[in-house]
PDB file of C-alpha atoms in Angstrom:
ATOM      1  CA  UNK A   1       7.923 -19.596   0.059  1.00 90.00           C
ATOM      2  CA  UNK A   2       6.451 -17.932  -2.894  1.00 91.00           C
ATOM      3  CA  UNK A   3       8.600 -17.268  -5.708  1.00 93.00           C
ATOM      4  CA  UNK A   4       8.126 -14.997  -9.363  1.00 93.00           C
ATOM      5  CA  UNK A   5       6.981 -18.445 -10.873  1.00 94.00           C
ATOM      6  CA  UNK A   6       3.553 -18.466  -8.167  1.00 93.00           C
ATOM      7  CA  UNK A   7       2.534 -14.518  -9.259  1.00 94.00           C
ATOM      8  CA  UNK A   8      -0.010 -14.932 -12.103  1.00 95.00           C
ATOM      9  CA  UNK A   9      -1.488 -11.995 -14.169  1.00 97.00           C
ATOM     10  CA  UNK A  10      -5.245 -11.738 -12.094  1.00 97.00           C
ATOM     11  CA  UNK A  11      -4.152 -12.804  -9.105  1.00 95.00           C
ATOM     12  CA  UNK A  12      -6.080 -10.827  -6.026  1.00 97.00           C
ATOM     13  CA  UNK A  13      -4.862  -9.922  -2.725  1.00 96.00           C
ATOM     14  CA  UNK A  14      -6.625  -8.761   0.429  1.00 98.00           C
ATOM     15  CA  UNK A  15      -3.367  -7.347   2.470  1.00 97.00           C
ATOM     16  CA  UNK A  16      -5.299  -6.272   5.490  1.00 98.00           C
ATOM     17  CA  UNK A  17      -6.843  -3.397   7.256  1.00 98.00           C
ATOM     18  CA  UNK A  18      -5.836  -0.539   9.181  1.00 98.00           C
ATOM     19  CA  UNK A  19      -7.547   1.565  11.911  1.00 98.00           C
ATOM     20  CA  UNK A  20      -6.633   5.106  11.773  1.00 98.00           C
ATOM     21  CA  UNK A  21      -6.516   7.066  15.386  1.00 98.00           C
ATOM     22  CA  UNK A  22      -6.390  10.350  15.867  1.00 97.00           C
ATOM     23  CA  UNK A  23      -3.577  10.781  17.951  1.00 97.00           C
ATOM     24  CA  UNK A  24      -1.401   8.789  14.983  1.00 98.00           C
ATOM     25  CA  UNK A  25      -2.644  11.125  12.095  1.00 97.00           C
ATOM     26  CA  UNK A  26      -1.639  14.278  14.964  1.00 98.00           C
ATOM     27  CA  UNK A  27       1.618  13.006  15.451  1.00 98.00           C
ATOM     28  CA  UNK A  28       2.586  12.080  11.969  1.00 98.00           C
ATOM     29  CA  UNK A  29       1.896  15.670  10.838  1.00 98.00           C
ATOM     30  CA  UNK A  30       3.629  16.730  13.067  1.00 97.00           C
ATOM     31  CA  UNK A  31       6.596  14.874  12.717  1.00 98.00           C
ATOM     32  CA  UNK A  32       6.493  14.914   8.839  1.00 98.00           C
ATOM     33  CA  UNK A  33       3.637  16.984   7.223  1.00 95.00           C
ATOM     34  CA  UNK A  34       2.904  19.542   9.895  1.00 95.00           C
ATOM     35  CA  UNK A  35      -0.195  21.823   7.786  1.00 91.00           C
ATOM     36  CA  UNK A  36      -2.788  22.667   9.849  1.00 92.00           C
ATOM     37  CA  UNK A  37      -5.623  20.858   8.356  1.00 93.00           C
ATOM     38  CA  UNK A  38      -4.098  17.550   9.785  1.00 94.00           C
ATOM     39  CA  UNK A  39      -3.278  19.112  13.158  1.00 95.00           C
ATOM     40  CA  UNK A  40      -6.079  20.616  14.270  1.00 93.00           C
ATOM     41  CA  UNK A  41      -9.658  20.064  14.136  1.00 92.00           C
ATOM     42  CA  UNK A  42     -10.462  24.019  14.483  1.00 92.00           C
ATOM     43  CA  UNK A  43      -8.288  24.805  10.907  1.00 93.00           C
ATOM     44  CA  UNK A  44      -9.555  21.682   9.200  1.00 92.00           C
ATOM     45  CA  UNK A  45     -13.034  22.823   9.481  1.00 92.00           C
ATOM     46  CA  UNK A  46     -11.869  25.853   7.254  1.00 93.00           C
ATOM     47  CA  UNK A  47     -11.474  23.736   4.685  1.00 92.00           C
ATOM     48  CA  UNK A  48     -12.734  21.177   1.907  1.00 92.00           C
ATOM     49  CA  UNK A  49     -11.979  18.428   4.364  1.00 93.00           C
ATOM     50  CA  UNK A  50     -14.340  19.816   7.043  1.00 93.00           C
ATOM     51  CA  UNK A  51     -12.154  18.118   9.769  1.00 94.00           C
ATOM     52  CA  UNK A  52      -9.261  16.965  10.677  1.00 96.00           C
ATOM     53  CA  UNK A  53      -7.832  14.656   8.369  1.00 96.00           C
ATOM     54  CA  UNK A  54      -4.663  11.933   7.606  1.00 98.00           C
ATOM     55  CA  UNK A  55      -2.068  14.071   5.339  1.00 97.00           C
ATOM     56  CA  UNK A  56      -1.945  11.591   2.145  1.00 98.00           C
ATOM     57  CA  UNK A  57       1.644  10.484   3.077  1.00 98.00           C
ATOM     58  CA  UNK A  58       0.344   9.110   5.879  1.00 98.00           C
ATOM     59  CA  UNK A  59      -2.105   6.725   4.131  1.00 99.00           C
ATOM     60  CA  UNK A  60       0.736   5.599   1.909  1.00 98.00           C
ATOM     61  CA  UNK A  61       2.414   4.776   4.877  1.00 98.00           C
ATOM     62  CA  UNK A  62      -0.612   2.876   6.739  1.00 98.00           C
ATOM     63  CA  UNK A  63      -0.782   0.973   3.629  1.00 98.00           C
ATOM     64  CA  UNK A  64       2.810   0.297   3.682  1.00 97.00           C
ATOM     65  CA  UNK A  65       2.445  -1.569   7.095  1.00 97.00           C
ATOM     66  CA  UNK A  66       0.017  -3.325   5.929  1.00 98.00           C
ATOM     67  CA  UNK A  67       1.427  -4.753   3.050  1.00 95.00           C
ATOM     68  CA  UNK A  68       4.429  -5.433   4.762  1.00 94.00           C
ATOM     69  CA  UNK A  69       3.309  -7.697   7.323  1.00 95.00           C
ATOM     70  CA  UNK A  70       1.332  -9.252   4.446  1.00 94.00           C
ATOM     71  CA  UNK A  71       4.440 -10.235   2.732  1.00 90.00           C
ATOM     72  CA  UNK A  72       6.362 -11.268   5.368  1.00 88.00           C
ATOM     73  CA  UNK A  73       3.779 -13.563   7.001  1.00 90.00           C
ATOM     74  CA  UNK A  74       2.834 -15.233   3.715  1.00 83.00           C
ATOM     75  CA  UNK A  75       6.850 -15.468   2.865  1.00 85.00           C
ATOM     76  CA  UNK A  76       7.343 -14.267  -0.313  1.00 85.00           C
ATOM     77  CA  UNK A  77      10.845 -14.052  -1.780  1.00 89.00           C
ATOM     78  CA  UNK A  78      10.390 -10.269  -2.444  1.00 87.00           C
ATOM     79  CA  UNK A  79      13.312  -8.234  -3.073  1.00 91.00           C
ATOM     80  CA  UNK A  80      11.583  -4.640  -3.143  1.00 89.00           C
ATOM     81  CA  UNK A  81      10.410  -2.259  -5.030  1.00 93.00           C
ATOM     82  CA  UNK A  82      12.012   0.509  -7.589  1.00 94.00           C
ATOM     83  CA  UNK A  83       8.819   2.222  -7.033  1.00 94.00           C
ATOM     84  CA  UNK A  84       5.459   3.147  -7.385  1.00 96.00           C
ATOM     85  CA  UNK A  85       2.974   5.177 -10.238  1.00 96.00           C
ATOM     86  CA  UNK A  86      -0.269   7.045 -10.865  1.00 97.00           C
ATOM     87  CA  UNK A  87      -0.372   7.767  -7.193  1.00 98.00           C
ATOM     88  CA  UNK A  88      -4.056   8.954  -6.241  1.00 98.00           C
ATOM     89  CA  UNK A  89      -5.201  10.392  -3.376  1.00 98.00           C
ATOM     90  CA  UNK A  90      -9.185   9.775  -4.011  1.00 98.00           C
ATOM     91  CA  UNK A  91     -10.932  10.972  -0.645  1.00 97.00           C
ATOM     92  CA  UNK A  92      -9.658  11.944   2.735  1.00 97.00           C
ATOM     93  CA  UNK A  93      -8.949   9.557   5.409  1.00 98.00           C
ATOM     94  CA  UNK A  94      -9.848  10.501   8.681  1.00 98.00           C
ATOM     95  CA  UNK A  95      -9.114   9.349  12.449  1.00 98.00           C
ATOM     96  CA  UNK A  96     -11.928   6.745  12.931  1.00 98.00           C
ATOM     97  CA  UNK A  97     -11.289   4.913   9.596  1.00 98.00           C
ATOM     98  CA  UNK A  98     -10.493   1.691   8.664  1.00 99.00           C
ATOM     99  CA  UNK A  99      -8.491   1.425   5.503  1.00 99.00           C
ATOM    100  CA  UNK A 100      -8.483  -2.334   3.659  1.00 99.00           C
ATOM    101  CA  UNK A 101      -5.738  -2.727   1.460  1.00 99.00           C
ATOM    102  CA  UNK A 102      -6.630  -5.175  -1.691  1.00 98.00           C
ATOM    103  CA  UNK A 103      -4.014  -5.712  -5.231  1.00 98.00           C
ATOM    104  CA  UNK A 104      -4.507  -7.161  -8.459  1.00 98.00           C
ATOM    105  CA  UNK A 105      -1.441  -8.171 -10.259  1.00 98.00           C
ATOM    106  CA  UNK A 106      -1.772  -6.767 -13.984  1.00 98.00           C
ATOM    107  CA  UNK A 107       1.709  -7.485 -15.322  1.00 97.00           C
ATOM    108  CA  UNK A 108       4.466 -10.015 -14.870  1.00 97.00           C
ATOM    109  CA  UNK A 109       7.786 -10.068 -16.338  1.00 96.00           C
ATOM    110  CA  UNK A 110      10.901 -12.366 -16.225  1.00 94.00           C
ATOM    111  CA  UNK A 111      14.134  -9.922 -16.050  1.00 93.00           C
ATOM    112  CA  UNK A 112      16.165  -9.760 -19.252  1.00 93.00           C
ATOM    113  CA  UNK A 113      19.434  -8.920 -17.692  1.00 94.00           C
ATOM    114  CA  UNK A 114      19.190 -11.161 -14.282  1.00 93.00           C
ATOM    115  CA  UNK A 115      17.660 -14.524 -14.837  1.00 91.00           C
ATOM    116  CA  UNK A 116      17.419 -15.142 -11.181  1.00 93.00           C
ATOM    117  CA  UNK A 117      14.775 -12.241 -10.996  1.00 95.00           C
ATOM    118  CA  UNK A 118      11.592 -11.274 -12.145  1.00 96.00           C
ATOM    119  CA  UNK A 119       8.995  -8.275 -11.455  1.00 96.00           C
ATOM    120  CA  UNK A 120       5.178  -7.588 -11.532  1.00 96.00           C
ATOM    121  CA  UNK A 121       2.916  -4.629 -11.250  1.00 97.00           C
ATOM    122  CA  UNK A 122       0.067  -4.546  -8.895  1.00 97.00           C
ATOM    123  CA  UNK A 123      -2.777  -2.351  -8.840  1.00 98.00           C
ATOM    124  CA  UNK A 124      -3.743  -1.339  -5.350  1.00 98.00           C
ATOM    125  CA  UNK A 125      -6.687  -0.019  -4.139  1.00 99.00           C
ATOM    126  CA  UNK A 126      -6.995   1.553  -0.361  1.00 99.00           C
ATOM    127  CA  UNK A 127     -11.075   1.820   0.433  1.00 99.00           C
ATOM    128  CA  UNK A 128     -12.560   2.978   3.828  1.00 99.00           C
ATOM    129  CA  UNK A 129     -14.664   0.868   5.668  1.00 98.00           C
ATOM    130  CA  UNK A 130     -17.827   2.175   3.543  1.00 98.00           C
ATOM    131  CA  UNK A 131     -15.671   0.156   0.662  1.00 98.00           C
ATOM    132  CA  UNK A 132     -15.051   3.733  -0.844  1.00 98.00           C
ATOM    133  CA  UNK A 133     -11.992   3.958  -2.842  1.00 99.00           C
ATOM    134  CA  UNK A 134      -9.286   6.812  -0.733  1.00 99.00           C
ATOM    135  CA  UNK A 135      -6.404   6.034  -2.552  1.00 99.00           C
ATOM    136  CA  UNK A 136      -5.014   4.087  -5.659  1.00 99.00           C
ATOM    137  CA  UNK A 137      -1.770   3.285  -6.944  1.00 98.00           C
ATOM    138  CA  UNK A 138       0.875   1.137  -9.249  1.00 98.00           C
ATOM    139  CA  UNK A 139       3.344  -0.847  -7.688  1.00 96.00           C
ATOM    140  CA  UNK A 140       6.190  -2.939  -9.230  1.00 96.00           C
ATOM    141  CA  UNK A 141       7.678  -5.516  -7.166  1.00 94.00           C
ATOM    142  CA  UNK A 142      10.937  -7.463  -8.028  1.00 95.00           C
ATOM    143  CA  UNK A 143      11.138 -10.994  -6.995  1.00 94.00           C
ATOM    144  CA  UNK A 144      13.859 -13.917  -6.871  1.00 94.00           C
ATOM    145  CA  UNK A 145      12.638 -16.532  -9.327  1.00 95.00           C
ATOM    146  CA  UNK A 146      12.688 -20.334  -8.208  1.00 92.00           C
ATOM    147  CA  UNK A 147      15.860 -21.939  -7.751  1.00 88.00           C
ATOM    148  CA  UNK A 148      16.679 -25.241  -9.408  1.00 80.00           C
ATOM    149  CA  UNK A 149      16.967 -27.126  -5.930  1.00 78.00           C
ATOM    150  CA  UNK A 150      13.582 -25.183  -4.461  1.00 70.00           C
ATOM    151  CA  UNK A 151      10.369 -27.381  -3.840  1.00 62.00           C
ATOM    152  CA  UNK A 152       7.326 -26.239  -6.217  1.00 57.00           C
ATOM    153  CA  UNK A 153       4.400 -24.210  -4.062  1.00 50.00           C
TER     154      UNK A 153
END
């Protein structure tokens, strides 16, 4: 298990990768951010994307999964998140792309009010398989600290 007490300031993570299909960026559009530039190749090509490409929720939620299966294979005592900041949608991601998913923690910090608790902030950086940055973002994660009667990592 890894507990607040393992998460150092520095510490890098690469979550994983993601292929993007095209029927997945279709049928998320449709289902949740139904413009036509990430429906249809025709209307895309009217715009600055050229062709059709993953609506920006949809990366955040590609890199969700990925992060997620992260955590729970590596078994972290994670409790969440309250959120995340400075969300940046860089380039487009299109069907065909891989997305890699890599984190740097930049802050840690015991809670003041819950002793059993503590949070840190990870940058995270999505790139495309050319390693080109598509999207960045702040993440805080809360975490149980170590109990008393827990074994040290």
């Amino acid at each position: 298990m890894i507990w607040f007490e393992d998460i150092e300031v520095g510490r890098e993570t690469y979550f994983g990768s993601y292929e993007v299909t095209r029927e997945e960026v279709i049928d998320f559009a449709r289902k949740y951010d139904p413009q036509p530039f990430h429906l249809s190749d025709e209307a895309a090509a009217k715009t600055h994307f050229k062709r059709l490409a993953a609506s920006g929720w949809h990366t955040c939620a590609m890199t969700m999964a990925v992060i997620a299966r992260h955590v729970v294979k590596e078994e972290q005592a994670g409790l969440g998140s309250p959120g995340i900041d400075e969300l940046r949608w860089l380039k487009p991601v299109y069907p065909g792309d891989t997305l890699h998913v890599r984190g740097k923690v930049v802050e840690t910090r015991p809670s003041r009010s819950r002793p059993d608790i503590g949070s840190f902030r990870t940058q995270t950086t999505v790139s495309n398989q050319d390693d080109v940055p598509v999207m960045t973002f702040q993440s805080i994660v809360l975490m149980r600290r170590r109990p008393a009667d827990a074994a040290s990592a």
